[in-house]
mmCIF file of C-alpha atoms in Angstrom:
data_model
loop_
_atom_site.group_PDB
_atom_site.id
_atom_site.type_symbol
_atom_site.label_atom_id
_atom_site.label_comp_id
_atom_site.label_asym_id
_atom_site.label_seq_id
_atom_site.Cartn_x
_atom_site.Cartn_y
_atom_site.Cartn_z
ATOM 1 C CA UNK A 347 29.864 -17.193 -1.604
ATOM 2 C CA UNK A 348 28.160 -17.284 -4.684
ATOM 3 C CA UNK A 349 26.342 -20.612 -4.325
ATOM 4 C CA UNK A 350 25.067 -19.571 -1.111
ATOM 5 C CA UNK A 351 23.883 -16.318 -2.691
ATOM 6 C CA UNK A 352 22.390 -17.749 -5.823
ATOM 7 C CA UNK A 353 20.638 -20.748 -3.246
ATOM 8 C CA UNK A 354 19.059 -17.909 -1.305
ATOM 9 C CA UNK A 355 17.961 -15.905 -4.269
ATOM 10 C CA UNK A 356 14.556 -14.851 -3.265
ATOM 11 C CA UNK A 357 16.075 -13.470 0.159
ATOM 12 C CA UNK A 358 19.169 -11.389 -1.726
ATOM 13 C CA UNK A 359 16.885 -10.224 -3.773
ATOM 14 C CA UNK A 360 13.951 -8.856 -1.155
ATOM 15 C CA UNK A 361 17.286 -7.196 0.664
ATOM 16 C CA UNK A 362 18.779 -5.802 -2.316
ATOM 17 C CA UNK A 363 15.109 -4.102 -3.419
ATOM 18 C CA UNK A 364 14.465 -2.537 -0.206
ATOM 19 C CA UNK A 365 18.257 -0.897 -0.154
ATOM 20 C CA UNK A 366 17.244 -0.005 -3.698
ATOM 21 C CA UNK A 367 13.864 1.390 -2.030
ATOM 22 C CA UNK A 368 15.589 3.328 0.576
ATOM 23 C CA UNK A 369 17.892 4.706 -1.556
ATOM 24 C CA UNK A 370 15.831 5.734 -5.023
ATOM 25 C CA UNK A 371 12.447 5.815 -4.066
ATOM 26 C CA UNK A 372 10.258 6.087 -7.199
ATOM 27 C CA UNK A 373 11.870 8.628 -9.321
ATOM 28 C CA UNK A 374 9.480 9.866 -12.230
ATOM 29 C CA UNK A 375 12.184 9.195 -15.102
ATOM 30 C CA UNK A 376 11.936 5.603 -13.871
ATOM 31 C CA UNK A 377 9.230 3.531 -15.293
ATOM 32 C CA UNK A 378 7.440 1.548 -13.074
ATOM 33 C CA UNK A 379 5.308 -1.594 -13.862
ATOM 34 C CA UNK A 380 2.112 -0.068 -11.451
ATOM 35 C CA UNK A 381 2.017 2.880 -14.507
ATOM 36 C CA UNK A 382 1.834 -0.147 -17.231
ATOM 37 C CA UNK A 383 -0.862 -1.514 -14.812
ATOM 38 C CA UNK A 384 -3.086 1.419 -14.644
ATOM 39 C CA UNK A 385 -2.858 1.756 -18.161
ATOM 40 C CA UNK A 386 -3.822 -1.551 -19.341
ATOM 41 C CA UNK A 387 -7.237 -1.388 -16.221
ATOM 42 C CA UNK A 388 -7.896 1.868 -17.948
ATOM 43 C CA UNK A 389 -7.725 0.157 -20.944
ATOM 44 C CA UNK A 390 -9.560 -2.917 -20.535
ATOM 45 C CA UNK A 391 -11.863 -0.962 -18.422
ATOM 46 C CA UNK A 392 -13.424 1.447 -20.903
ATOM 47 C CA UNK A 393 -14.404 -1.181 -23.459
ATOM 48 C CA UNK A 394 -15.532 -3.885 -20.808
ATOM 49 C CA UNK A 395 -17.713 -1.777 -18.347
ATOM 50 C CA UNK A 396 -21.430 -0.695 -19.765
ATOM 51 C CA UNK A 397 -23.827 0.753 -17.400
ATOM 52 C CA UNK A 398 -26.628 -0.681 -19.349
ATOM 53 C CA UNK A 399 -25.075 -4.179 -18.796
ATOM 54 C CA UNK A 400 -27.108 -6.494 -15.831
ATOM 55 C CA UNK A 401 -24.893 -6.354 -12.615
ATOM 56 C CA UNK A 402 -24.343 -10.177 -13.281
ATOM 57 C CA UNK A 403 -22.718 -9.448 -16.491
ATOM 58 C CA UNK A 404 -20.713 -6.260 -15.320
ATOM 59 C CA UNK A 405 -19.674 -8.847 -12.370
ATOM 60 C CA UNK A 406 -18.477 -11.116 -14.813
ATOM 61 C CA UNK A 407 -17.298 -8.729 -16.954
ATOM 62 C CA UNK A 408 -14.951 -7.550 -13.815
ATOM 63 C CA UNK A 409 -13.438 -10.568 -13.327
ATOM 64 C CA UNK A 410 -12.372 -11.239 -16.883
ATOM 65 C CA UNK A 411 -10.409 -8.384 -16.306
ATOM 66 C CA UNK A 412 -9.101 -9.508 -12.788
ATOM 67 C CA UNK A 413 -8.224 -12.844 -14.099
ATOM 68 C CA UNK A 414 -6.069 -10.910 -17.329
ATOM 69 C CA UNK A 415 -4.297 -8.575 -15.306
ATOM 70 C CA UNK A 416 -3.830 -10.834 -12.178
ATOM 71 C CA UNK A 417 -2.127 -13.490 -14.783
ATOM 72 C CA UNK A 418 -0.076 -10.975 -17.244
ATOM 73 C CA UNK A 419 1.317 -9.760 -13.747
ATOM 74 C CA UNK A 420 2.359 -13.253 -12.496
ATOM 75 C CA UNK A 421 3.412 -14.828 -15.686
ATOM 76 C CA UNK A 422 5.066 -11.890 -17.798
ATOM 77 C CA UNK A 423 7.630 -11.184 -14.627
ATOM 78 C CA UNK A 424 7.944 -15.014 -14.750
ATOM 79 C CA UNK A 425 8.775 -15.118 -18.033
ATOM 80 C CA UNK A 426 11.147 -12.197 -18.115
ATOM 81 C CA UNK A 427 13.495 -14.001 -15.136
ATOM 82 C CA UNK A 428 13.262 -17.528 -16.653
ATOM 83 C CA UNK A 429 15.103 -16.232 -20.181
ATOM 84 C CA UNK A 430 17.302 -14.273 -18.034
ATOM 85 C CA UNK A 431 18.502 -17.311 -15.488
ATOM 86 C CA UNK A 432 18.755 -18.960 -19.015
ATOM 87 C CA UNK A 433 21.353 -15.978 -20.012
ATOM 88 C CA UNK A 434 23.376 -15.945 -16.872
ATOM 89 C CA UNK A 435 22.449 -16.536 -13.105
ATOM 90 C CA UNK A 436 23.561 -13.146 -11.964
ATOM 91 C CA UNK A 437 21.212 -11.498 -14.598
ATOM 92 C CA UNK A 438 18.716 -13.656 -12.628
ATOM 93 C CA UNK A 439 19.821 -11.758 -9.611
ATOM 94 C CA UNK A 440 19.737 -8.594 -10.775
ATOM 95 C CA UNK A 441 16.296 -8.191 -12.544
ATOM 96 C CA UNK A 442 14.550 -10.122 -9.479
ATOM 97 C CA UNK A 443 16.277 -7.561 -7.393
ATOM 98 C CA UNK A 444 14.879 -4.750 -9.564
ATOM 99 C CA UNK A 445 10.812 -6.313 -9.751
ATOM 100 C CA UNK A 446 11.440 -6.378 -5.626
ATOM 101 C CA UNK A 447 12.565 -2.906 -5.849
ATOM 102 C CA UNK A 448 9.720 -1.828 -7.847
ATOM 103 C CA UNK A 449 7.405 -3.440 -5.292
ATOM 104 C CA UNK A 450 7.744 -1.136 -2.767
ATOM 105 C CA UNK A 451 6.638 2.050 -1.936
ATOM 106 C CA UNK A 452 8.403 3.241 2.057
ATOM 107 C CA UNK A 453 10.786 5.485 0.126
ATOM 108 C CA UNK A 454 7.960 7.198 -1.915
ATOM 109 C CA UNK A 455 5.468 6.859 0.916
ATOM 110 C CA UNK A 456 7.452 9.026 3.173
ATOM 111 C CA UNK A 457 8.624 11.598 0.627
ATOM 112 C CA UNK A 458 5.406 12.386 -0.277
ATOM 113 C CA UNK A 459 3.885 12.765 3.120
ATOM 114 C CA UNK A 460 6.834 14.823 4.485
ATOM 115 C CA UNK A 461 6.122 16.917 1.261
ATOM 116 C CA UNK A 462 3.211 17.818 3.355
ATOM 117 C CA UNK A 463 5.243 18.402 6.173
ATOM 118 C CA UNK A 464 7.513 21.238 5.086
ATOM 119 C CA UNK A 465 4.145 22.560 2.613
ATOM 120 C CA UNK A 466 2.493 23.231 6.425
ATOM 121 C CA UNK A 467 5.211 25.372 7.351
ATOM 122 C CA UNK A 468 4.423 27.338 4.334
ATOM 123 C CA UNK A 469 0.817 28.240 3.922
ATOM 124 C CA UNK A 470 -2.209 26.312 3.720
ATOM 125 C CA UNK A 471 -2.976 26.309 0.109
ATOM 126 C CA UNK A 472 0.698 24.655 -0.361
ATOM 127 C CA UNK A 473 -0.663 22.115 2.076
ATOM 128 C CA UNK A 474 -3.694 21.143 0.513
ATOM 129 C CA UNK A 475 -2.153 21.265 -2.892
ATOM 130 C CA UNK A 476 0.824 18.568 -1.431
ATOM 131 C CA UNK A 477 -1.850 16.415 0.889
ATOM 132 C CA UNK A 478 -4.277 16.087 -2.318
ATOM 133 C CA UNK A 479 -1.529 13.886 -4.426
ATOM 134 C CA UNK A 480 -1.723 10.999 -1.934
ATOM 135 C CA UNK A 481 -5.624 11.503 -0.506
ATOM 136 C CA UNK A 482 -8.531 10.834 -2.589
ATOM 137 C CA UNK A 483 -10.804 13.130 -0.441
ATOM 138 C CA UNK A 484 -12.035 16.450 -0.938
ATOM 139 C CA UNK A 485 -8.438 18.467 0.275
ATOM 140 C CA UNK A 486 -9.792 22.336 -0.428
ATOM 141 C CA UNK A 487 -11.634 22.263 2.567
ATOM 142 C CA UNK A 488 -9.438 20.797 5.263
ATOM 143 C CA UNK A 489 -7.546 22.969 7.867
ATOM 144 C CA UNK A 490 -4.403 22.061 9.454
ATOM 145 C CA UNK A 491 -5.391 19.506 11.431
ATOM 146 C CA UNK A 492 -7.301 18.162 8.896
ATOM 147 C CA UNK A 493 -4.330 18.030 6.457
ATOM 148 C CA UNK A 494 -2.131 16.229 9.378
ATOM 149 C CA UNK A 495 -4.189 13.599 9.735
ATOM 150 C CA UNK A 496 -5.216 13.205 5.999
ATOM 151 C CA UNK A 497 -1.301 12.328 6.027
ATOM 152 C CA UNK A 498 -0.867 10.813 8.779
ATOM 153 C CA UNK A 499 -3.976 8.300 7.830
ATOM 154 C CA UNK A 500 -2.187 7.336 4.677
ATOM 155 C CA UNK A 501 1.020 6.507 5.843
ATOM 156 C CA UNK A 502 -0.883 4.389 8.545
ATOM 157 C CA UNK A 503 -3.008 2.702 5.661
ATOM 158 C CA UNK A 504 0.317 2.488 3.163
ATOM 159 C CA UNK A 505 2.289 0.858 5.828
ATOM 160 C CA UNK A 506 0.651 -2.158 5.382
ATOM 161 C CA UNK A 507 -0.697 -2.097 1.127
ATOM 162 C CA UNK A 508 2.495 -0.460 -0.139
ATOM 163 C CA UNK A 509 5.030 -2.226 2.484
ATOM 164 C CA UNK A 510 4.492 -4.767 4.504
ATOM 165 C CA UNK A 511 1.727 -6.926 2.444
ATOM 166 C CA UNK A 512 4.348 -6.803 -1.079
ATOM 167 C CA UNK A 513 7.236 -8.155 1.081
ATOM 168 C CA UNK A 514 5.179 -10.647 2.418
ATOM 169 C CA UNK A 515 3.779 -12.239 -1.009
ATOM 170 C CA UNK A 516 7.697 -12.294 -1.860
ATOM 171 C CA UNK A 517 8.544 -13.988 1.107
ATOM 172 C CA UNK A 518 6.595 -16.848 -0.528
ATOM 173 C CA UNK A 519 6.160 -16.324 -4.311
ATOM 174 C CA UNK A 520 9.259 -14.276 -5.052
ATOM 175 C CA UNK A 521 9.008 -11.085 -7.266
ATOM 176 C CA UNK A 522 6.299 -12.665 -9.013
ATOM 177 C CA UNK A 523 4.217 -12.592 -5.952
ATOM 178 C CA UNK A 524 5.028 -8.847 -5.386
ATOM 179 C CA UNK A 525 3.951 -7.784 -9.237
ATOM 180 C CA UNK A 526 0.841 -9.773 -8.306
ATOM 181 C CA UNK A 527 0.204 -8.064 -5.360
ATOM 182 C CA UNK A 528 1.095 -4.717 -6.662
ATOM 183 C CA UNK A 529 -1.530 -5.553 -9.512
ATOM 184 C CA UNK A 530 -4.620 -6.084 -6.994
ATOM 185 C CA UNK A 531 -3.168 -3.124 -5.219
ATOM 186 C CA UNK A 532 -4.077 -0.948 -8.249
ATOM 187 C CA UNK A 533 -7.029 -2.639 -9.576
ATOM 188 C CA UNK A 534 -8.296 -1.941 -5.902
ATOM 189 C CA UNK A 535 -7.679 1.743 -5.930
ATOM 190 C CA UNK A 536 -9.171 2.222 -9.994
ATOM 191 C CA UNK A 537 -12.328 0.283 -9.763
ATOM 192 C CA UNK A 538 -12.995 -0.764 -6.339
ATOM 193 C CA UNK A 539 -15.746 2.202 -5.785
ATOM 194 C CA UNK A 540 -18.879 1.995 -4.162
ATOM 195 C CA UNK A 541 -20.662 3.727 -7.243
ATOM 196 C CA UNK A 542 -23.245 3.174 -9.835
ATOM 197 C CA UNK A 543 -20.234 2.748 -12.208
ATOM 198 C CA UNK A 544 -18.146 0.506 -10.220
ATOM 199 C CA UNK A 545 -20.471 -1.392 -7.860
ATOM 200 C CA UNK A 546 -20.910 -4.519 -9.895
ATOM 201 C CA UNK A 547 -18.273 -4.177 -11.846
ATOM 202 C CA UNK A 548 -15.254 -3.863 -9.069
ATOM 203 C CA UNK A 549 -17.029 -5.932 -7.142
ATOM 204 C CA UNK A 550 -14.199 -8.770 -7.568
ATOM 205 C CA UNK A 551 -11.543 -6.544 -7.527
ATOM 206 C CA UNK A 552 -12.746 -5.509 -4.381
ATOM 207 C CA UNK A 553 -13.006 -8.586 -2.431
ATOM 208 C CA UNK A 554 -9.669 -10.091 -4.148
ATOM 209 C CA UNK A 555 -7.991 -7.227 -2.143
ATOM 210 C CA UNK A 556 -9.762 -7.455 0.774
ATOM 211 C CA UNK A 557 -8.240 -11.490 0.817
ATOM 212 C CA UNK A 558 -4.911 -10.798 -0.434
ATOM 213 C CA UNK A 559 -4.777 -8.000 2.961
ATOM 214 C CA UNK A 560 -6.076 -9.477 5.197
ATOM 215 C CA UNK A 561 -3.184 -11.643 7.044
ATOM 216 C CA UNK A 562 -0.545 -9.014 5.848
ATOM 217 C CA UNK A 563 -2.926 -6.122 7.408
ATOM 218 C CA UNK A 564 -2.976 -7.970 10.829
ATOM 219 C CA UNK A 565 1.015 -8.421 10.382
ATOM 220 C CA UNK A 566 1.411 -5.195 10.006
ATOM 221 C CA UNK A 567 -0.482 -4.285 13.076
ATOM 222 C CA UNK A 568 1.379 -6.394 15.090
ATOM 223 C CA UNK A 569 5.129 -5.591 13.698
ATOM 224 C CA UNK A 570 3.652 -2.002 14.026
ATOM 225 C CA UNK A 571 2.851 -2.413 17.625
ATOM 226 C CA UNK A 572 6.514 -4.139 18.255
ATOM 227 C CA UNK A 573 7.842 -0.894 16.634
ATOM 228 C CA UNK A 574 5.930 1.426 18.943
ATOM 229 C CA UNK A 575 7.048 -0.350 21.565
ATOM 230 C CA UNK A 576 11.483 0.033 20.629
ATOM 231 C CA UNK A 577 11.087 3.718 19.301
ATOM 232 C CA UNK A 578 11.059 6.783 21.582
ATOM 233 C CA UNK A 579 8.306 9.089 21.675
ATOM 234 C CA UNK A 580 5.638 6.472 21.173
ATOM 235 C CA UNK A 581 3.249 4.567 22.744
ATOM 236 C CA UNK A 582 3.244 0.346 22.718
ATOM 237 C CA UNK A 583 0.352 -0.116 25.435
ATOM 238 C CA UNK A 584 -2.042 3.243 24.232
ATOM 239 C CA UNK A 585 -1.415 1.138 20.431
ATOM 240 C CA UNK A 586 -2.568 -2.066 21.395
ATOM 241 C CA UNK A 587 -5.247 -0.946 23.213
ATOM 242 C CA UNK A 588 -6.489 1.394 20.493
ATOM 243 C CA UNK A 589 -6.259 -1.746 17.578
ATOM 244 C CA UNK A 590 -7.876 -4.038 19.911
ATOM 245 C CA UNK A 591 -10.777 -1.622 20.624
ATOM 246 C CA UNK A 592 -11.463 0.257 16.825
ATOM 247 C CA UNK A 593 -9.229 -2.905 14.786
ATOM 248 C CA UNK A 594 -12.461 -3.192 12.573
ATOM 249 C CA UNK A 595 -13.957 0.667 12.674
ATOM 250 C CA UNK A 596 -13.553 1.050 8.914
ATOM 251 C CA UNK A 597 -15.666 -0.346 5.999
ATOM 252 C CA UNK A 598 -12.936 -2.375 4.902
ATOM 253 C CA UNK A 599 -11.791 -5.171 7.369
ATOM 254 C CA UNK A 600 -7.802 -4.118 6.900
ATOM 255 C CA UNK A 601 -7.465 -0.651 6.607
ATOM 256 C CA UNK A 602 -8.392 0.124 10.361
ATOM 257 C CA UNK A 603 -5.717 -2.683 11.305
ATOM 258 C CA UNK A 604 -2.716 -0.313 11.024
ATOM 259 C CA UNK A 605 -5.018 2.977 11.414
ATOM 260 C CA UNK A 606 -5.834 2.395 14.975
ATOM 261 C CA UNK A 607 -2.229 1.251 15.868
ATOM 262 C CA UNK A 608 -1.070 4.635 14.827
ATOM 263 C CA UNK A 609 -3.781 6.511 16.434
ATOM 264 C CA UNK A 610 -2.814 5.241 19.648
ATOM 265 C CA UNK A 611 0.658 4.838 19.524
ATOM 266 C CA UNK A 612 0.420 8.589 18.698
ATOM 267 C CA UNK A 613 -2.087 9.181 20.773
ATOM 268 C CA UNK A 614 -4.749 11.192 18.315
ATOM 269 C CA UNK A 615 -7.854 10.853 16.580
ATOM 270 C CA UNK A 616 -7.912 9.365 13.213
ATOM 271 C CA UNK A 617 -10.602 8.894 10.735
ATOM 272 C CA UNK A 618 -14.408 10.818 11.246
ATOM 273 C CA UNK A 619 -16.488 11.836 8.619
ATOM 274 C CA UNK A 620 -14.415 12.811 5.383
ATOM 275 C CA UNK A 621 -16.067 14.824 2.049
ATOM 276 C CA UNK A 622 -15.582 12.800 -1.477
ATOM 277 C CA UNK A 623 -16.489 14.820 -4.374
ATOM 278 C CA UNK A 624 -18.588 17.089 -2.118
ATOM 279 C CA UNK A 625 -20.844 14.242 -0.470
ATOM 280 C CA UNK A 626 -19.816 13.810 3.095
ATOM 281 C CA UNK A 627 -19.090 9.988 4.322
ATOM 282 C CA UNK A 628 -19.926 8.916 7.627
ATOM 283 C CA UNK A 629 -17.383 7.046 9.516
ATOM 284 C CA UNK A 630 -16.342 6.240 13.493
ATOM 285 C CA UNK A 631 -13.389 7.713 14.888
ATOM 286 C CA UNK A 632 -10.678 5.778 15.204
ATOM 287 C CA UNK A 633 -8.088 6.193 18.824
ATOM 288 C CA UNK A 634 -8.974 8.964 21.725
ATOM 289 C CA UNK A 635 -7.810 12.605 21.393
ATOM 290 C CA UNK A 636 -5.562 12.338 23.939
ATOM 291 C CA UNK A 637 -3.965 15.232 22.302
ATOM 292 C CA UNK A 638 -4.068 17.709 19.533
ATOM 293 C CA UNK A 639 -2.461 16.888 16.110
ATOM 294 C CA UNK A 640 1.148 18.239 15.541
ATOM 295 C CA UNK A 641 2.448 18.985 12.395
ATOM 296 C CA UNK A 642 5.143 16.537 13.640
ATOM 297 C CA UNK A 643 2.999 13.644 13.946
ATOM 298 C CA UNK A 644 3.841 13.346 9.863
ATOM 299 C CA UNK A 645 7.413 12.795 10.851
ATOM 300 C CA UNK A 646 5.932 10.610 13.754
ATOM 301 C CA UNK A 647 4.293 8.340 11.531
ATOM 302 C CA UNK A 648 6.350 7.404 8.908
ATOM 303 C CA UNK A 649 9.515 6.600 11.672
ATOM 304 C CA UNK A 650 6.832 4.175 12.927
ATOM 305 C CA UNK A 651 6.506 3.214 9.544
ATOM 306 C CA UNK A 652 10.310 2.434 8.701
ATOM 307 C CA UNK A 653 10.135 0.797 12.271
ATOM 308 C CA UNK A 654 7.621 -1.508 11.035
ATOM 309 C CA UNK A 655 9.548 -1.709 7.345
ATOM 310 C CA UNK A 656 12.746 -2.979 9.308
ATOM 311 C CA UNK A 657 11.164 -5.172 11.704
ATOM 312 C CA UNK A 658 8.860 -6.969 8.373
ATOM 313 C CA UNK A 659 12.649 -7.234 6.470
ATOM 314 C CA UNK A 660 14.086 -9.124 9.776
ATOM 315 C CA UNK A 661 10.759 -11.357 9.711
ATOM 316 C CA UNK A 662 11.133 -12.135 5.879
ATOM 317 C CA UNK A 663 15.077 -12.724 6.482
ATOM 318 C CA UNK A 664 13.680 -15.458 9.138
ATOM 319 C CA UNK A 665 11.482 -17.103 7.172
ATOM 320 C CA UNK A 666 13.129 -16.961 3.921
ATOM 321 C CA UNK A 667 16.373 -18.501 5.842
ATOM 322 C CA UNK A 668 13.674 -20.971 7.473
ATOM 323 C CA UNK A 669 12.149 -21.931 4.244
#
């Protein structure tokens, strides 16, 4: 029993982090190698990016820091597991188990969006407060509706970046691959902005995570569409023709992937124009308004988000067993 465990380490270990996952979440007394991430960006960031720099530099200057966090995030987890298979296999185990853990984010995904949930049945202001932790848009201005589907959006979007794209770089490169992921994950979300200050100098942080999405994002769509299609209450053929008709209505080329799944196996209206720090951003709707939103629909989303989690653990089980 142990041979065959220690031979299929990398598949013990995914299973063992998302039990962890569904169990723990992301408690704050934890810490958690994304903060240490953000930190060092922030870091690196301030002494690296000068406005008065020519965008060629500042595009250079943003992949220097790419290429340092991309590598302390592959080799420093590497390190860390080859002293401790050194020390004892089991140890091996153990800490791989816990960088796999660390790599995902269904627990914490759907705690904070139900957050929202029971905030609705509240008041308002408790809603807006709870929605504006996991939105970056403008939250003081949104109704009801408006605060559903800021949530509901998210846990579309975060099916696939905090889920399903982190198991599938472990299915291959092992916990390594995850902290990897994780890393252009965050460096994404800090610089990645379409603004004076970022422009050039995200620029590569930017298209890195548009590459390392883009087969997990279409994954995701499809595992998501497989889960519409098992649980009650939602709709397989409304989601596949929604993602086949509005797949690419976003300005990335992944984030409307699992977006437009969700808007039709609901059967609302995601995405339309959205304020960020008081400028309004145009965008196309994503899915038909077949209906109204419910405050429900948060509770709707993130079971077809666990659907998807299950169906992406079965698929790296597979392959892992395969491979």
């Amino acid at each position: 029993m142990t041979e065959i465990i220690l031979s299929n380490h990398r598949l013990f270990s995914i299973l063992a982090g998302f039990i962890l996952d569904c169990i723990l979440g992301d408690p704050h007394f934890f810490p958690h190698p994304v903060r240490f991430m953000g930190a060092l960006i922030s870091f690196l960031e301030r002494r690296l990016n000068k406005t008065d720099d020519s965008a060629k530099k500042q595009r250079f200057k943003g992949f220097f820091l790419v290429f340092c966090l991309i590598s302390l995030s592959f080799l420093f987890p590497a390190a860390i597991l080859f002293v401790c298979k050194l020390i004892h296999p089991f140890l091996f185990l153990a800490i791989e188990s816990l960088m796999c853990y660390q790599c995902l984010a269904a627990r914490s995904l759907c705690h904070e969006s139900v957050k929202v949930y029971r905030a609705l049945k509240k008041n308002i202001v408790s809603a807006r407060k709870a929605v504006s932790m996991i939105v970056g848009r403008d939250t003081d201005i949104l109704d009801e509706k408006g605060i559903i589907r800021a949530a509901v959006e998210t846990v579309a979007e975060n099916t696939s970046d905090g889920v399903v794209a982190p198991l599938f770089f472990m299915m291959f490169l092992g916990a390594c691959g995850g902290m990897t992921y994780k890393a252009i994950n965050t460096l994404d979300s800090m610089i990645a902005y379409k603004n004076e200050r970022y422009y050039n100098f995200g620029f590569c942080a930017a298209k890195l995570d548009d590459i390392a999405n883009f087969i997990p994002a279409r994954i995701s769509a499809g595992l998501m569409i497989l889960a519409a299609a098992i649980l009650p209450g939602l709709s397989a053929k409304n989601a596949l023709k929604i993602f086949l008709r509005d797949r690419y209505k976003h300005a990335s080329p992944n984030s409307a992937q699992t977006e437009s799944v969700c808007a039709g196996a609901l059967g609302v209206q995601l995405a339309g124009d959205t304020v960020y720090g008081g400028i309004v951003e145009k965008k196309e709707f994503i899915g038909d308004r077949v209906r109204e939103f419910e405050t429900r629909d948060i509770l709707r989303a993130n079971t077809l988000m666990y659907g998807t989690t299950i169906l992406t653990v079965i698929l790296a089980t597979v392959t892992s067993l395969i491979l």
